[in-house]
Short mmCIF file of C-alpha atoms and ligand atoms in Angstrom, two decimals:
data_model
loop_
_atom_site.label_atom_id
_atom_site.label_comp_id
_atom_site.label_asym_id
_atom_site.label_seq_id
_atom_site.Cartn_x
_atom_site.Cartn_y
_atom_site.Cartn_z
CA MET A 1 53.43 4.20 149.08
CA LYS A 2 51.14 6.40 146.97
CA GLU A 3 50.21 9.68 148.74
CA THR A 4 46.53 9.43 147.96
CA ARG A 5 45.84 5.77 148.67
CA ALA A 6 45.89 3.92 151.97
CA SER A 7 48.62 1.28 152.23
CA ALA A 8 47.50 -1.93 150.46
CA THR A 9 50.18 -3.92 152.24
CA ALA A 10 48.66 -2.92 155.60
CA GLN A 11 45.51 -4.79 154.66
CA ARG A 12 47.48 -7.73 153.23
CA VAL A 13 49.58 -8.33 156.27
CA ALA A 14 46.57 -7.98 158.54
CA MET A 15 44.79 -10.62 156.42
CA ARG A 16 47.70 -13.00 157.02
CA ARG A 17 47.70 -12.38 160.74
CA ALA A 18 44.03 -13.19 160.68
CA ALA A 19 44.71 -16.38 158.66
CA HIS A 20 47.26 -17.31 161.33
CA GLN A 21 44.44 -17.23 163.92
CA LEU A 22 42.42 -19.72 161.85
CA LEU A 23 45.15 -21.97 160.49
CA ASP A 24 47.91 -22.42 163.00
CA ASP A 25 47.86 -24.39 166.20
CA PRO A 26 49.45 -23.46 168.49
CA LYS A 27 49.32 -19.77 167.54
CA VAL A 28 52.55 -17.87 167.76
CA PHE A 29 50.73 -14.58 167.97
CA ASP A 30 47.29 -14.65 169.58
CA ASP A 31 45.21 -11.71 168.40
CA PRO A 32 41.49 -11.84 169.22
CA VAL A 33 40.85 -8.67 167.16
CA ALA A 34 42.76 -9.88 164.04
CA LEU A 35 39.68 -11.10 162.17
CA ARG A 36 37.48 -8.06 162.95
CA ILE A 37 40.00 -5.46 161.94
CA ILE A 38 40.25 -6.80 158.30
CA GLY A 39 36.66 -5.82 157.68
CA LYS A 40 33.44 -7.79 157.57
CA GLU A 41 33.68 -8.96 153.96
CA SER A 42 37.33 -10.02 154.15
CA ALA A 43 36.69 -11.80 157.46
CA SER A 44 33.77 -13.78 156.03
CA ALA A 45 35.77 -14.68 152.93
CA LEU A 46 38.72 -15.81 155.08
CA GLN A 47 36.56 -17.85 157.37
CA ALA A 48 35.01 -19.56 154.37
CA ASN A 49 38.46 -20.33 152.96
CA PRO A 50 41.31 -19.77 155.45
CA HIS A 51 43.70 -21.22 152.82
CA GLN A 52 43.06 -18.44 150.31
CA PHE A 53 46.63 -17.20 150.60
CA GLU A 54 48.26 -20.60 150.17
CA ALA A 55 48.69 -20.15 146.40
CA THR A 56 52.45 -20.20 146.59
CA PRO A 57 54.83 -22.31 148.73
CA LEU A 58 56.17 -19.10 150.23
CA SER A 59 52.88 -18.29 151.93
CA PRO A 60 53.35 -20.20 155.24
CA TYR A 61 56.82 -18.65 155.65
CA LEU A 62 55.45 -15.20 155.22
CA ARG A 63 52.52 -15.85 157.62
CA ALA A 64 54.97 -17.25 160.13
CA PHE A 65 57.20 -14.21 159.89
CA LEU A 66 54.29 -11.76 160.32
CA ALA A 67 53.15 -13.61 163.40
CA ALA A 68 56.67 -13.83 164.82
CA ARG A 69 57.57 -10.17 164.40
CA SER A 70 54.39 -9.05 166.16
CA ARG A 71 54.94 -11.59 168.94
CA CYS A 72 58.52 -10.49 169.36
CA ALA A 73 57.52 -6.82 169.61
CA GLU A 74 54.78 -7.52 172.13
CA ASP A 75 56.99 -9.87 174.21
CA GLU A 76 59.61 -7.06 174.45
CA LEU A 77 56.90 -4.54 175.18
CA ALA A 78 55.64 -6.66 178.08
CA LEU A 79 59.20 -6.80 179.53
CA CYS A 80 59.50 -3.05 179.19
CA VAL A 81 56.15 -2.37 180.87
CA ARG A 82 57.26 -4.47 183.82
CA ARG A 83 60.25 -2.13 184.05
CA GLY A 84 58.04 0.93 184.01
CA VAL A 85 57.63 1.92 180.38
CA SER A 86 54.44 3.91 180.05
CA GLN A 87 54.44 4.96 176.39
CA TYR A 88 54.18 2.65 173.38
CA VAL A 89 54.77 4.19 169.94
CA ILE A 90 53.67 1.98 167.02
CA LEU A 91 55.41 3.32 163.93
CA GLY A 92 53.61 2.64 160.62
CA ALA A 93 50.86 1.03 162.62
CA GLY A 94 48.66 -0.13 159.65
CA LEU A 95 45.94 -2.41 161.13
CA ASP A 96 47.90 -3.24 164.25
CA THR A 97 45.41 -4.10 166.97
CA PHE A 98 47.40 -3.74 170.17
CA ALA A 99 45.62 -0.56 171.26
CA TYR A 100 42.21 -2.31 171.05
CA ARG A 101 43.30 -5.21 173.31
CA ASN A 102 45.70 -3.33 175.55
CA PRO A 103 45.77 -5.63 178.63
CA HIS A 104 46.93 -2.91 181.04
CA PRO A 105 44.63 -0.89 183.30
CA GLN A 106 43.84 2.56 182.03
CA GLY A 107 46.73 4.97 182.66
CA VAL A 108 49.50 2.36 182.69
CA LEU A 109 50.45 2.30 178.97
CA HIS A 110 49.60 5.07 176.53
CA VAL A 111 49.67 3.99 172.86
CA PHE A 112 50.59 6.37 170.02
CA GLU A 113 49.71 5.00 166.59
CA VAL A 114 51.93 6.75 164.03
CA ASP A 115 51.10 6.26 160.39
CA HIS A 116 50.92 7.91 157.02
CA PRO A 117 47.90 10.23 157.17
CA THR A 118 46.09 8.47 154.30
CA THR A 119 46.41 5.03 155.88
CA GLN A 120 45.41 6.36 159.30
CA THR A 121 42.21 7.95 157.97
CA TRP A 122 41.36 4.60 156.31
CA LYS A 123 42.02 2.67 159.53
CA ARG A 124 39.83 4.99 161.58
CA LYS A 125 37.05 4.47 159.11
CA ARG A 126 37.54 0.70 159.35
CA LEU A 127 37.43 0.77 163.16
CA ASP A 128 34.20 2.66 162.98
CA GLU A 129 32.68 0.28 160.37
CA VAL A 130 33.45 -2.84 162.38
CA GLY A 131 32.42 -1.24 165.70
CA ILE A 132 35.79 -1.28 167.49
CA PRO A 133 35.68 1.60 170.03
CA LEU A 134 38.62 3.95 170.45
CA PRO A 135 40.24 3.47 173.84
CA ASN A 136 41.13 6.45 176.02
CA ASP A 137 44.76 5.30 176.12
CA LEU A 138 45.26 5.83 172.36
CA THR A 139 46.43 8.84 170.32
CA PHE A 140 46.66 8.84 166.53
CA VAL A 141 49.67 10.58 165.14
CA PRO A 142 49.64 11.29 161.37
CA VAL A 143 53.22 11.43 160.09
CA ASP A 144 54.77 10.83 156.61
CA PHE A 145 58.26 9.58 157.47
CA GLU A 146 59.56 10.91 154.20
CA THR A 147 58.51 14.50 154.67
CA GLN A 148 57.96 15.06 158.39
CA THR A 149 59.96 14.38 161.47
CA LEU A 150 58.66 11.86 163.95
CA GLU A 151 59.68 14.23 166.74
CA GLU A 152 57.42 17.03 165.55
CA GLY A 153 54.52 14.63 165.08
CA LEU A 154 54.88 12.96 168.45
CA ARG A 155 55.36 16.21 170.39
CA ALA A 156 52.26 17.73 168.80
CA ALA A 157 50.34 14.60 169.89
CA GLY A 158 51.36 14.81 173.54
CA TYR A 159 54.24 12.34 173.59
CA ASP A 160 56.40 12.97 176.68
CA PRO A 161 60.09 12.79 175.74
CA ASP A 162 61.08 12.47 179.39
CA LYS A 163 59.28 9.16 179.75
CA VAL A 164 60.89 5.78 178.89
CA THR A 165 59.21 4.60 175.73
CA PHE A 166 58.88 1.41 173.75
CA PHE A 167 58.73 1.64 169.91
CA SER A 168 57.76 -1.01 167.36
CA TRP A 169 58.26 -0.53 163.66
CA LEU A 170 57.00 -3.61 161.78
CA GLY A 171 56.96 -4.03 158.05
CA VAL A 172 57.89 -0.47 157.24
CA THR A 173 61.64 0.07 156.84
CA GLU A 174 61.78 -1.65 153.42
CA TYR A 175 59.25 0.82 152.02
CA LEU A 176 61.25 3.94 153.03
CA THR A 177 64.39 5.58 151.84
CA ALA A 178 67.53 4.71 153.87
CA GLU A 179 67.70 8.39 154.99
CA ALA A 180 64.18 8.24 156.41
CA VAL A 181 64.91 4.98 158.20
CA MET A 182 68.16 6.25 159.72
CA ALA A 183 66.58 9.58 160.80
CA THR A 184 63.84 7.69 162.66
CA LEU A 185 66.33 5.32 164.29
CA ARG A 186 68.42 8.28 165.42
CA PHE A 187 65.37 9.86 167.01
CA ILE A 188 64.62 6.65 168.89
CA ALA A 189 68.28 6.35 169.98
CA SER A 190 67.95 9.83 171.48
CA ALA A 191 64.88 8.88 173.53
CA THR A 192 65.16 8.69 177.30
CA MET A 193 67.55 6.06 178.64
CA GLY A 194 65.88 2.64 178.90
CA SER A 195 63.76 3.19 175.76
CA ALA A 196 63.77 0.33 173.23
CA VAL A 197 62.70 -0.50 169.65
CA VAL A 198 61.75 -3.67 167.79
CA PHE A 199 61.82 -3.48 164.02
CA ASP A 200 62.23 -5.79 161.09
CA TYR A 201 64.16 -5.29 157.92
CA MET A 202 65.00 -7.08 154.64
CA LEU A 203 68.40 -8.49 153.98
CA SER A 204 70.43 -6.80 151.19
CA PRO A 205 69.94 -8.75 147.95
CA SER A 206 73.73 -8.94 147.58
CA LEU A 207 73.80 -11.22 150.66
CA LEU A 208 71.30 -13.70 149.28
CA THR A 209 71.93 -17.10 147.74
CA PRO A 210 70.49 -17.62 144.20
CA ALA A 211 67.52 -19.51 145.61
CA GLN A 212 66.81 -16.75 148.20
CA ARG A 213 67.32 -14.17 145.48
CA SER A 214 64.63 -15.67 143.26
CA ARG A 215 62.13 -15.67 146.23
CA PHE A 216 63.13 -12.09 146.95
CA ASP A 217 62.62 -11.04 143.31
CA ALA A 218 59.20 -12.70 143.16
CA LEU A 219 58.06 -10.89 146.33
CA ALA A 220 59.62 -7.61 145.28
CA GLN A 221 57.79 -7.73 141.97
CA ARG A 222 54.45 -8.23 143.72
CA LEU A 223 55.02 -5.31 146.01
CA ALA A 224 56.10 -3.03 143.17
CA LEU A 225 52.89 -4.00 141.30
CA ALA A 226 50.88 -3.07 144.40
CA GLY A 227 52.47 0.41 144.23
CA GLU A 228 54.59 -0.06 147.31
CA PRO A 229 58.08 -0.99 146.02
CA TRP A 230 60.82 -2.11 148.42
CA GLN A 231 63.58 0.52 148.64
CA THR A 232 65.87 -0.25 151.58
CA PHE A 233 67.69 -3.36 152.68
CA PHE A 234 70.41 -3.96 155.22
CA ASP A 235 73.53 -5.97 155.99
CA PRO A 236 72.98 -7.19 159.60
CA GLY A 237 76.61 -6.53 160.61
CA LEU A 238 76.63 -2.99 159.26
CA LEU A 239 73.20 -2.22 160.74
CA THR A 240 74.35 -3.48 164.14
CA ARG A 241 77.44 -1.25 163.93
CA ASP A 242 75.31 1.80 162.94
CA LEU A 243 72.80 1.24 165.78
CA ARG A 244 75.63 1.03 168.29
CA ALA A 245 77.15 4.25 166.85
CA MET A 246 73.78 5.93 167.27
CA GLY A 247 73.95 5.12 170.98
CA PHE A 248 71.99 1.91 171.44
CA GLY A 249 73.85 0.00 174.18
CA TYR A 250 72.12 -3.35 173.52
CA VAL A 251 71.55 -4.54 169.95
CA GLU A 252 70.17 -8.00 169.24
CA ASP A 253 69.75 -9.15 165.64
CA ASN A 254 67.37 -12.07 165.17
CA GLY A 255 67.73 -14.02 161.95
CA PRO A 256 65.70 -17.09 160.96
CA GLU A 257 67.60 -19.42 163.23
CA GLU A 258 67.02 -17.29 166.31
CA ILE A 259 63.37 -16.68 165.45
CA ASN A 260 62.65 -20.29 164.65
CA THR A 261 64.33 -21.45 167.89
CA ARG A 262 62.49 -18.86 169.91
CA TYR A 263 59.00 -19.24 168.50
CA PHE A 264 58.67 -22.34 166.26
CA LYS A 265 60.50 -25.13 168.12
CA ASN A 266 58.96 -28.59 168.23
CA ARG A 267 55.96 -27.75 166.15
CA LYS A 268 54.15 -30.70 164.53
CA ASP A 269 53.09 -28.63 161.50
CA GLY A 270 56.57 -27.54 160.55
CA LEU A 271 55.59 -23.84 160.50
CA ARG A 272 58.70 -21.61 160.48
CA VAL A 273 60.04 -18.39 159.08
CA GLY A 274 62.06 -18.03 155.90
CA SER A 275 65.38 -16.29 155.48
CA LEU A 276 64.79 -12.91 153.80
CA SER A 277 64.00 -10.77 156.83
CA HIS A 278 65.45 -10.20 160.36
CA VAL A 279 63.98 -8.76 163.54
CA MET A 280 66.14 -6.30 165.41
CA ILE A 281 65.80 -5.44 169.13
CA ALA A 282 67.72 -2.32 170.17
CA LYS A 283 67.75 -0.66 173.62
CA GLY A 284 69.24 2.67 174.73
C1 SAM G 1 53.20 -3.44 155.47
S1 SAM G 1 52.37 -2.21 156.32
C2 SAM G 1 52.70 -2.69 158.00
C3 SAM G 1 51.68 -2.23 158.96
C4 SAM G 1 51.82 -2.71 160.40
N1 SAM G 1 53.05 -2.27 160.98
C5 SAM G 1 51.68 -4.21 160.44
O1 SAM G 1 52.71 -4.91 160.68
O2 SAM G 1 50.58 -4.72 160.26
C6 SAM G 1 53.31 -0.77 156.00
C7 SAM G 1 52.97 0.42 156.83
O3 SAM G 1 53.91 1.47 156.57
C8 SAM G 1 53.26 2.69 156.47
N2 SAM G 1 54.06 3.58 155.69
C9 SAM G 1 54.64 3.38 154.43
N3 SAM G 1 55.28 4.51 154.02
C10 SAM G 1 55.10 5.44 155.01
C11 SAM G 1 55.54 6.75 155.17
N4 SAM G 1 56.24 7.37 154.23
N5 SAM G 1 55.18 7.41 156.30
C12 SAM G 1 54.43 6.80 157.28
N6 SAM G 1 54.01 5.54 157.16
C13 SAM G 1 54.33 4.84 156.08
C14 SAM G 1 51.95 2.33 155.75
O4 SAM G 1 51.01 3.35 155.88
C15 SAM G 1 51.62 1.03 156.43
O5 SAM G 1 50.79 1.25 157.59
#
């Protein structure tokens, strides 16, 4: 992303999560703050025309995936909190709303929102504009994954490395260099035993069929035009191997089949995810 401009994709994916609230029944990801966080003008426009993103046949697949990855992260988080996790680190938080609807009593789960400084400043302005108050259980951590280590940023913000921690990292790995992705995953692997991460990633173009490849190219072109080109992709087998080598004892790769079975079974509207991205769950 450009150093001086907040992430445009953060707004775009938040808009689609908001559209999911209006269009899809049942909802896969129920987010009562999703419409407010996109800003008053965007929320009014979306309410007037919830189908504004339906210009291409790919749109429902993308909306489904965005809903599913957030749902998966928060399902895993809920399991972890039941087991005593008390820190939740949201990496590349964008307009994620968990901190503003944290269902746990104060003091149970502290949220650290880590993001590029420019995007984080923009989000804080947005929260203020739409009147969403900052909860006591939230700390903002400005970090550029390409130039700063997550460890430094978190420690300076009061993260306790001795506590078991849950991390989510949604919609970010494809925008970073492979070195930056691996450095962050190694840091998470070194977190206290019992810590876990949910993140999504794009499949390597070399693994795609010609039809998938043309959808991939169309999306990649849009992102490059928005100034946030995709850079890093993975082979699920190799990524699983690398995560195990880093020290994750449990590694669960979720491709479209697993995600559709888990979250989109028996729907009347046929909503389901496409096949370009996977969601990984890894536990130490
Ligand atoms: C597509 S948005 C996803 C936001 C959020 N996770 C979500 O799912 O709504 C990508 C996020 O990655 C962040 N990001 C991109 N490059 C980054 C970098 N070098 N350091 C820190 N954050 C970065 C952006 O600021 C943005 O918040």
